[in-house]
């Protein structure tokens, strides 16, 4: 395990006291997360709290507050409404507003997922997410891991920003934000900052300044192939190889490809939808009904450990000749239906609902078998 991973574990233990207590001490703060996988090492500032998210991305808040997020001194989100889970799509006011809309899918039901796919094309969101993925200490997001910023890397970023020609601007076009032209030497401000950060232990060779061309030119030429090399001498090719290793270790925005950004965001969003959906269940999962029984039946949306509060509810039958939807009600969180088909017909009643305070539409199926 590298030193930086050990620092991650240590910081998690330190922060455990902030998140591991119970309510006996009268502390009524809520605990939220920045993504379910976690973005750790972010500075968060609300009206009542200021601290760092732990390795799981957890932060403390009082309901109704807003929170600002930053990587050290670099803001990535301002005035974000606090919630039990926040994703990068909620970092920006324009993307938060977009998420409130819905689009009908192939079933004719409203869905948030097409909207999320549109939102993640926002250039500012892409730049923020891409930069966070590049700054991730162990570069594990492609393997489903969390994002974590160590204190050392944040300190290096803060120091680098003090000497940049301009501030890091996430609103730039994606290509400009990631600019790194080897022919002209042109480099975006974000890449200039990354070039000043070493993600390896401080005593690692890769954290040294690369040999200059003058130092390489002044070094002795290596001996002929059949002659021994002096281990105490750094030859030209030794310095050239060292320079290449150090330069190759410098991270750049372009190290994270755009499809990787999309994959990461969609993966995190799907996890939240799955987690939210698992909080709910239907009062009936499978209904076996005689073809002669045409009475109106009702299925209810239930919430594990509580009473659901729904902002919207709709449903559809996948075979309207077999099962007919009679009515739906978000207030009573129920769907009424009756059978109209012949024996051995069956259909699914897809119950689509939007919990209050959430932009997501969640789904549960009821299988209806006609006997």
CSV table of C-alpha atoms in Angstrom, one decimal:
chain,number,residue,atom,x,y,z
A,1,UNK,CA,0.0,0.0,0.0
A,2,UNK,CA,1.4,3.4,-1.0
A,3,UNK,CA,1.9,6.1,1.5
A,4,UNK,CA,-1.0,8.1,0.1
A,5,UNK,CA,-3.4,5.2,0.6
A,6,UNK,CA,-2.3,4.9,4.2
A,7,UNK,CA,-3.1,8.6,4.6
A,8,UNK,CA,-6.6,8.0,3.2
A,9,UNK,CA,-7.2,5.3,5.9
A,10,UNK,CA,-5.8,7.6,8.6
A,11,UNK,CA,-8.0,10.5,7.6
A,12,UNK,CA,-11.0,8.1,7.6
A,13,UNK,CA,-10.3,7.1,11.2
A,14,UNK,CA,-9.9,10.7,12.3
A,15,UNK,CA,-13.2,11.6,10.7
A,16,UNK,CA,-15.0,8.6,12.0
A,17,UNK,CA,-15.7,10.4,15.2
A,18,UNK,CA,-17.7,13.1,13.3
A,19,UNK,CA,-19.9,10.5,11.6
A,20,UNK,CA,-19.9,7.5,13.9
A,21,UNK,CA,-21.8,8.8,16.9
A,22,UNK,CA,-25.5,8.4,17.9
A,23,UNK,CA,-28.1,11.0,18.6
A,24,UNK,CA,-27.9,10.6,22.5
A,25,UNK,CA,-25.7,13.7,22.7
A,26,UNK,CA,-28.5,15.8,21.2
A,27,UNK,CA,-26.7,16.3,17.9
A,28,UNK,CA,-29.4,16.4,15.3
A,29,UNK,CA,-27.2,16.9,12.3
A,30,UNK,CA,-27.9,14.7,9.2
A,31,UNK,CA,-25.2,12.8,7.3
A,32,UNK,CA,-25.1,12.9,3.5
A,33,UNK,CA,-22.7,11.6,0.9
A,34,UNK,CA,-21.1,13.1,-2.2
A,35,UNK,CA,-22.0,10.2,-4.5
A,36,UNK,CA,-22.6,6.7,-3.1
A,37,UNK,CA,-19.1,5.5,-4.0
A,38,UNK,CA,-17.8,8.7,-2.4
A,39,UNK,CA,-15.7,11.8,-3.2
A,40,UNK,CA,-13.4,12.1,-0.2
A,41,UNK,CA,-11.2,15.0,0.8
A,42,UNK,CA,-13.5,17.7,-0.4
A,43,UNK,CA,-13.9,20.8,1.7
A,44,UNK,CA,-17.5,21.4,2.5
A,45,UNK,CA,-19.0,24.6,3.9
A,46,UNK,CA,-22.6,25.0,5.0
A,47,UNK,CA,-24.3,27.6,7.1
A,48,UNK,CA,-23.3,25.6,10.2
A,49,UNK,CA,-20.5,23.2,9.2
A,50,UNK,CA,-17.1,23.3,7.7
A,51,UNK,CA,-14.9,20.2,7.4
A,52,UNK,CA,-13.6,17.6,4.9
A,53,UNK,CA,-15.7,14.8,3.5
A,54,UNK,CA,-14.3,11.4,4.6
A,55,UNK,CA,-13.2,8.6,2.3
A,56,UNK,CA,-16.8,7.6,1.7
A,57,UNK,CA,-17.7,11.2,0.7
A,58,UNK,CA,-19.8,11.8,3.9
A,59,UNK,CA,-20.5,15.2,5.2
A,60,UNK,CA,-22.6,16.6,8.1
A,61,UNK,CA,-25.5,19.1,7.6
A,62,UNK,CA,-28.8,20.4,8.9
A,63,UNK,CA,-31.8,19.9,6.5
A,64,UNK,CA,-32.6,23.0,4.6
A,65,UNK,CA,-29.0,24.3,4.4
A,66,UNK,CA,-26.9,24.7,1.3
A,67,UNK,CA,-23.3,23.6,0.9
A,68,UNK,CA,-20.3,24.8,-1.0
A,69,UNK,CA,-17.7,22.2,-2.2
A,70,UNK,CA,-14.1,22.8,-3.1
A,71,UNK,CA,-10.8,20.9,-3.7
A,72,UNK,CA,-8.7,22.9,-1.3
A,73,UNK,CA,-9.0,26.5,-2.5
A,74,UNK,CA,-10.6,25.5,-5.8
A,75,UNK,CA,-14.4,25.7,-5.8
A,76,UNK,CA,-16.3,23.0,-7.6
A,77,UNK,CA,-19.9,23.7,-6.4
A,78,UNK,CA,-21.7,26.6,-4.8
A,79,UNK,CA,-25.0,26.8,-2.9
A,80,UNK,CA,-25.9,23.2,-3.4
A,81,UNK,CA,-29.1,22.2,-1.6
A,82,UNK,CA,-28.1,19.6,1.0
A,83,UNK,CA,-29.4,16.1,0.5
A,84,UNK,CA,-28.6,12.5,1.7
A,85,UNK,CA,-26.7,12.0,-1.6
A,86,UNK,CA,-25.3,14.7,-3.9
A,87,UNK,CA,-23.8,14.0,-7.3
A,88,UNK,CA,-21.7,16.3,-9.6
A,89,UNK,CA,-24.8,16.9,-11.6
A,90,UNK,CA,-26.1,18.9,-8.6
A,91,UNK,CA,-22.9,21.0,-8.3
A,92,UNK,CA,-24.2,23.6,-10.8
A,93,UNK,CA,-27.4,25.6,-10.7
A,94,UNK,CA,-28.1,25.1,-14.4
A,95,UNK,CA,-27.8,21.3,-14.2
A,96,UNK,CA,-29.8,21.2,-11.0
A,97,UNK,CA,-32.7,23.0,-12.8
A,98,UNK,CA,-32.5,20.7,-15.8
A,99,UNK,CA,-32.8,17.6,-13.6
A,100,UNK,CA,-36.3,18.7,-12.5
A,101,UNK,CA,-37.7,17.9,-16.0
A,102,UNK,CA,-38.6,14.4,-17.2
A,103,UNK,CA,-38.9,12.7,-20.6
A,104,UNK,CA,-41.3,9.9,-21.6
A,105,UNK,CA,-39.8,6.6,-22.6
A,106,UNK,CA,-40.9,3.7,-24.8
A,107,UNK,CA,-43.6,2.8,-22.3
A,108,UNK,CA,-45.0,6.3,-22.3
A,109,UNK,CA,-43.9,6.8,-18.7
A,110,UNK,CA,-41.9,9.7,-17.4
A,111,UNK,CA,-38.2,9.1,-16.7
A,112,UNK,CA,-35.3,11.1,-15.3
A,113,UNK,CA,-32.7,8.9,-17.0
A,114,UNK,CA,-32.8,10.6,-20.5
A,115,UNK,CA,-32.5,13.9,-18.7
A,116,UNK,CA,-29.4,12.8,-16.8
A,117,UNK,CA,-27.8,11.7,-20.0
A,118,UNK,CA,-28.4,15.1,-21.5
A,119,UNK,CA,-27.1,16.9,-18.4
A,120,UNK,CA,-23.8,15.0,-18.3
A,121,UNK,CA,-22.9,16.6,-21.7
A,122,UNK,CA,-22.7,20.0,-19.9
A,123,UNK,CA,-19.1,21.2,-20.6
A,124,UNK,CA,-18.6,22.7,-17.1
A,125,UNK,CA,-19.8,19.5,-15.5
A,126,UNK,CA,-17.5,17.5,-17.7
A,127,UNK,CA,-14.5,19.7,-16.8
A,128,UNK,CA,-15.2,19.6,-13.1
A,129,UNK,CA,-15.7,15.8,-13.1
A,130,UNK,CA,-12.7,15.2,-15.3
A,131,UNK,CA,-10.4,17.3,-13.1
A,132,UNK,CA,-11.6,15.5,-10.0
A,133,UNK,CA,-10.9,12.1,-11.6
A,134,UNK,CA,-7.4,13.2,-12.6
A,135,UNK,CA,-6.8,14.5,-9.0
A,136,UNK,CA,-8.0,11.1,-7.5
A,137,UNK,CA,-5.0,9.9,-5.5
A,138,UNK,CA,-5.0,6.3,-6.7
A,139,UNK,CA,-6.8,6.7,-10.1
A,140,UNK,CA,-9.3,4.0,-9.3
A,141,UNK,CA,-12.5,5.4,-10.7
A,142,UNK,CA,-12.4,3.2,-13.8
A,143,UNK,CA,-12.4,0.2,-11.5
A,144,UNK,CA,-15.5,1.4,-9.6
A,145,UNK,CA,-13.5,3.0,-6.8
A,146,UNK,CA,-14.1,6.3,-5.0
A,147,UNK,CA,-12.4,9.6,-5.7
A,148,UNK,CA,-10.1,10.8,-2.9
A,149,UNK,CA,-7.9,13.9,-2.6
A,150,UNK,CA,-5.1,13.6,0.0
A,151,UNK,CA,-4.1,16.5,2.1
A,152,UNK,CA,-0.6,16.5,0.4
A,153,UNK,CA,-2.1,16.7,-3.1
A,154,UNK,CA,-4.5,19.5,-2.0
A,155,UNK,CA,-1.6,21.4,-0.5
A,156,UNK,CA,0.3,21.1,-3.7
A,157,UNK,CA,-2.7,22.2,-5.7
A,158,UNK,CA,-3.2,25.3,-3.5
A,159,UNK,CA,0.5,26.2,-3.9
A,160,UNK,CA,0.3,25.7,-7.7
A,161,UNK,CA,-2.7,28.0,-8.0
A,162,UNK,CA,-0.9,30.8,-6.3
A,163,UNK,CA,1.6,30.9,-9.2
A,164,UNK,CA,-0.7,30.2,-12.2
A,165,UNK,CA,-1.1,32.9,-14.8
A,166,UNK,CA,-4.9,32.7,-14.4
A,167,UNK,CA,-7.5,30.9,-12.3
A,168,UNK,CA,-8.7,27.4,-13.3
A,169,UNK,CA,-11.8,28.0,-15.2
A,170,UNK,CA,-14.2,25.1,-15.5
A,171,UNK,CA,-16.6,27.0,-17.8
A,172,UNK,CA,-14.1,26.8,-20.7
A,173,UNK,CA,-14.8,24.6,-23.7
A,174,UNK,CA,-13.8,21.0,-23.0
A,175,UNK,CA,-11.0,21.0,-25.5
A,176,UNK,CA,-9.6,24.3,-24.2
A,177,UNK,CA,-9.7,23.1,-20.6
A,178,UNK,CA,-7.7,20.1,-21.6
A,179,UNK,CA,-5.3,21.8,-24.0
A,180,UNK,CA,-1.8,20.2,-24.1
A,181,UNK,CA,-0.1,20.9,-27.4
A,182,UNK,CA,3.3,19.2,-27.6
A,183,UNK,CA,4.3,21.0,-30.8
A,184,UNK,CA,3.7,24.5,-29.5
A,185,UNK,CA,4.0,23.9,-25.8
A,186,UNK,CA,0.6,25.5,-25.2
A,187,UNK,CA,-1.0,24.2,-22.0
A,188,UNK,CA,-4.2,24.9,-20.3
A,189,UNK,CA,-4.2,26.5,-16.8
A,190,UNK,CA,-5.6,23.2,-15.4
A,191,UNK,CA,-2.7,21.3,-16.9
A,192,UNK,CA,-0.2,23.8,-15.7
A,193,UNK,CA,-1.5,23.2,-12.1
A,194,UNK,CA,-1.4,19.4,-12.5
A,195,UNK,CA,2.2,19.7,-13.8
A,196,UNK,CA,3.2,21.1,-10.4
A,197,UNK,CA,1.6,18.2,-8.4
A,198,UNK,CA,3.5,15.0,-7.7
A,199,UNK,CA,1.2,12.1,-6.8
A,200,UNK,CA,4.0,9.9,-5.6
A,201,UNK,CA,5.7,9.9,-2.2
A,202,UNK,CA,7.9,13.0,-1.6
A,203,UNK,CA,11.1,11.1,-1.7
A,204,UNK,CA,10.3,9.3,-5.0
A,205,UNK,CA,12.5,10.1,-8.0
A,206,UNK,CA,9.3,11.0,-9.9
A,207,UNK,CA,8.8,14.0,-7.6
A,208,UNK,CA,12.2,15.5,-8.6
A,209,UNK,CA,12.6,18.2,-11.2
A,210,UNK,CA,13.4,16.5,-14.6
A,211,UNK,CA,17.1,17.0,-15.8
A,212,UNK,CA,17.4,20.0,-18.0
A,213,UNK,CA,18.7,19.7,-21.6
A,214,UNK,CA,21.8,21.6,-20.4
A,215,UNK,CA,22.4,18.9,-17.7
A,216,UNK,CA,21.9,16.1,-20.2
A,217,UNK,CA,24.3,17.8,-22.7
A,218,UNK,CA,26.9,18.2,-20.0
A,219,UNK,CA,26.7,14.5,-19.0
A,220,UNK,CA,29.3,12.0,-20.3
A,221,UNK,CA,28.3,9.8,-23.2
A,222,UNK,CA,27.6,6.2,-22.3
A,223,UNK,CA,30.4,3.7,-23.0
A,224,UNK,CA,30.4,1.5,-26.0
A,225,UNK,CA,28.1,-1.5,-25.8
A,226,UNK,CA,31.0,-3.9,-25.0
A,227,UNK,CA,32.4,-1.6,-22.3
A,228,UNK,CA,31.3,-1.6,-18.6
A,229,UNK,CA,29.2,1.2,-17.2
A,230,UNK,CA,30.3,3.0,-14.1
A,231,UNK,CA,27.4,2.8,-11.6
A,232,UNK,CA,28.5,6.0,-10.0
A,233,UNK,CA,28.2,8.0,-13.2
A,234,UNK,CA,24.9,9.3,-14.7
A,235,UNK,CA,25.4,9.2,-18.4
A,236,UNK,CA,23.4,11.1,-21.0
A,237,UNK,CA,21.0,8.2,-21.6
A,238,UNK,CA,20.5,7.8,-17.8
A,239,UNK,CA,19.4,11.4,-17.6
A,240,UNK,CA,17.3,11.2,-20.7
A,241,UNK,CA,15.5,8.2,-19.3
A,242,UNK,CA,15.1,9.9,-16.0
A,243,UNK,CA,13.6,12.9,-17.6
A,244,UNK,CA,11.2,10.8,-19.7
A,245,UNK,CA,10.1,8.9,-16.6
A,246,UNK,CA,9.4,12.1,-14.6
A,247,UNK,CA,7.6,13.8,-17.5
A,248,UNK,CA,5.5,10.7,-18.1
A,249,UNK,CA,4.4,10.7,-14.5
A,250,UNK,CA,2.9,14.2,-14.7
A,251,UNK,CA,-0.8,13.9,-14.9
A,252,UNK,CA,-2.9,15.8,-17.5
A,253,UNK,CA,-6.6,16.4,-17.9
A,254,UNK,CA,-6.5,14.3,-21.1
A,255,UNK,CA,-5.4,11.3,-19.1
A,256,UNK,CA,-9.1,10.8,-18.3
A,257,UNK,CA,-11.0,10.2,-21.6
A,258,UNK,CA,-14.4,11.7,-22.2
A,259,UNK,CA,-16.1,8.3,-22.3
A,260,UNK,CA,-14.6,7.6,-18.9
A,261,UNK,CA,-16.3,10.7,-17.5
A,262,UNK,CA,-19.6,9.6,-18.9
A,263,UNK,CA,-19.2,6.1,-17.7
A,264,UNK,CA,-18.3,7.3,-14.2
A,265,UNK,CA,-21.2,9.7,-13.9
A,266,UNK,CA,-23.8,7.2,-15.3
A,267,UNK,CA,-22.5,4.5,-13.0
A,268,UNK,CA,-22.9,6.7,-9.9
A,269,UNK,CA,-26.4,7.9,-11.0
A,270,UNK,CA,-27.5,4.3,-11.6
A,271,UNK,CA,-26.3,3.3,-8.1
A,272,UNK,CA,-28.5,6.0,-6.6
A,273,UNK,CA,-31.5,5.1,-8.6
A,274,UNK,CA,-31.1,1.5,-7.6
A,275,UNK,CA,-30.6,2.4,-3.9
A,276,UNK,CA,-33.7,4.7,-3.9
A,277,UNK,CA,-35.8,2.0,-5.7
A,278,UNK,CA,-34.8,-0.6,-3.1
A,279,UNK,CA,-36.4,1.6,-0.4
A,280,UNK,CA,-39.8,0.9,-1.8
A,281,UNK,CA,-41.9,-2.2,-2.5
A,282,UNK,CA,-45.4,-3.0,-3.8
A,283,UNK,CA,-48.1,-4.4,-1.5
A,284,UNK,CA,-48.5,-7.2,-4.1
A,285,UNK,CA,-45.7,-8.6,-6.3
A,286,UNK,CA,-47.7,-11.3,-8.2
A,287,UNK,CA,-51.4,-11.5,-8.6
A,288,UNK,CA,-53.2,-14.6,-9.9
A,289,UNK,CA,-56.7,-13.7,-10.9
A,290,UNK,CA,-59.5,-15.7,-12.5
A,291,UNK,CA,-60.6,-14.5,-15.9
A,292,UNK,CA,-64.2,-14.3,-14.6
A,293,UNK,CA,-63.1,-12.0,-11.8
A,294,UNK,CA,-63.3,-8.5,-13.2
A,295,UNK,CA,-63.4,-6.7,-9.9
A,296,UNK,CA,-61.2,-3.6,-9.5
A,297,UNK,CA,-58.1,-4.4,-7.5
A,298,UNK,CA,-55.6,-2.1,-5.9
A,299,UNK,CA,-51.8,-2.2,-5.4
A,300,UNK,CA,-50.0,0.2,-3.1
A,301,UNK,CA,-46.5,1.6,-3.1
A,302,UNK,CA,-44.9,1.0,0.3
A,303,UNK,CA,-41.8,2.5,1.9
A,304,UNK,CA,-39.5,0.4,4.0
A,305,UNK,CA,-39.8,1.6,7.6
A,306,UNK,CA,-42.1,4.5,6.9
A,307,UNK,CA,-45.0,6.0,4.9
A,308,UNK,CA,-44.3,7.1,1.4
A,309,UNK,CA,-44.8,10.6,0.2
A,310,UNK,CA,-45.1,10.8,-3.6
A,311,UNK,CA,-45.0,13.8,-5.8
A,312,UNK,CA,-46.2,11.9,-8.8
A,313,UNK,CA,-47.5,8.5,-9.7
A,314,UNK,CA,-48.5,6.8,-13.0
A,315,UNK,CA,-48.7,3.3,-14.4
A,316,UNK,CA,-49.1,1.3,-17.5
A,317,UNK,CA,-50.1,-2.2,-18.4
A,318,UNK,CA,-47.7,-4.0,-20.8
A,319,UNK,CA,-50.7,-5.8,-22.3
A,320,UNK,CA,-53.8,-3.6,-22.2
A,321,UNK,CA,-56.0,-6.3,-23.7
A,322,UNK,CA,-55.2,-8.5,-20.6
A,323,UNK,CA,-55.0,-6.0,-17.8
A,324,UNK,CA,-56.6,-2.5,-17.8
A,325,UNK,CA,-55.4,0.4,-15.5
A,326,UNK,CA,-58.5,1.9,-13.9
A,327,UNK,CA,-56.9,4.8,-11.9
A,328,UNK,CA,-53.8,6.0,-10.2
A,329,UNK,CA,-53.3,8.3,-7.1
A,330,UNK,CA,-50.2,9.8,-5.8
A,331,UNK,CA,-52.1,10.9,-2.7
A,332,UNK,CA,-53.0,7.3,-1.7
A,333,UNK,CA,-49.9,6.0,-3.5
A,334,UNK,CA,-52.0,3.3,-5.2
A,335,UNK,CA,-53.0,1.9,-8.7
A,336,UNK,CA,-56.3,0.4,-9.4
A,337,UNK,CA,-56.6,-2.2,-12.2
A,338,UNK,CA,-58.8,-5.1,-13.5
A,339,UNK,CA,-58.4,-8.0,-15.8
A,340,UNK,CA,-60.0,-8.2,-19.2
A,341,UNK,CA,-58.2,-11.0,-20.9
A,342,UNK,CA,-58.5,-14.8,-21.3
A,343,UNK,CA,-57.1,-17.6,-19.2
A,344,UNK,CA,-53.3,-17.9,-19.5
A,345,UNK,CA,-53.0,-14.2,-20.5
A,346,UNK,CA,-50.7,-12.2,-18.3
A,347,UNK,CA,-49.3,-8.6,-18.1
A,348,UNK,CA,-47.1,-6.5,-16.0
A,349,UNK,CA,-48.5,-3.4,-14.3
A,350,UNK,CA,-45.5,-1.0,-14.2
A,351,UNK,CA,-45.9,1.4,-11.3
A,352,UNK,CA,-43.9,4.6,-11.9
A,353,UNK,CA,-43.6,7.1,-9.1
A,354,UNK,CA,-41.6,10.1,-8.0
A,355,UNK,CA,-40.9,10.5,-4.3
A,356,UNK,CA,-41.4,14.0,-2.9
A,357,UNK,CA,-38.2,16.0,-2.8
A,358,UNK,CA,-36.5,13.9,-5.5
A,359,UNK,CA,-36.3,14.4,-9.2
A,360,UNK,CA,-36.0,10.7,-9.9
A,361,UNK,CA,-38.8,8.5,-11.2
A,362,UNK,CA,-38.7,5.0,-9.6
A,363,UNK,CA,-40.4,1.8,-10.9
A,364,UNK,CA,-41.8,-1.4,-9.5
A,365,UNK,CA,-43.5,-4.1,-11.5
A,366,UNK,CA,-46.6,-6.1,-10.6
A,367,UNK,CA,-47.1,-9.4,-12.5
A,368,UNK,CA,-50.7,-10.2,-13.2
A,369,UNK,CA,-51.5,-13.8,-14.3
A,370,UNK,CA,-55.0,-14.6,-15.6
A,371,UNK,CA,-56.2,-18.1,-14.7
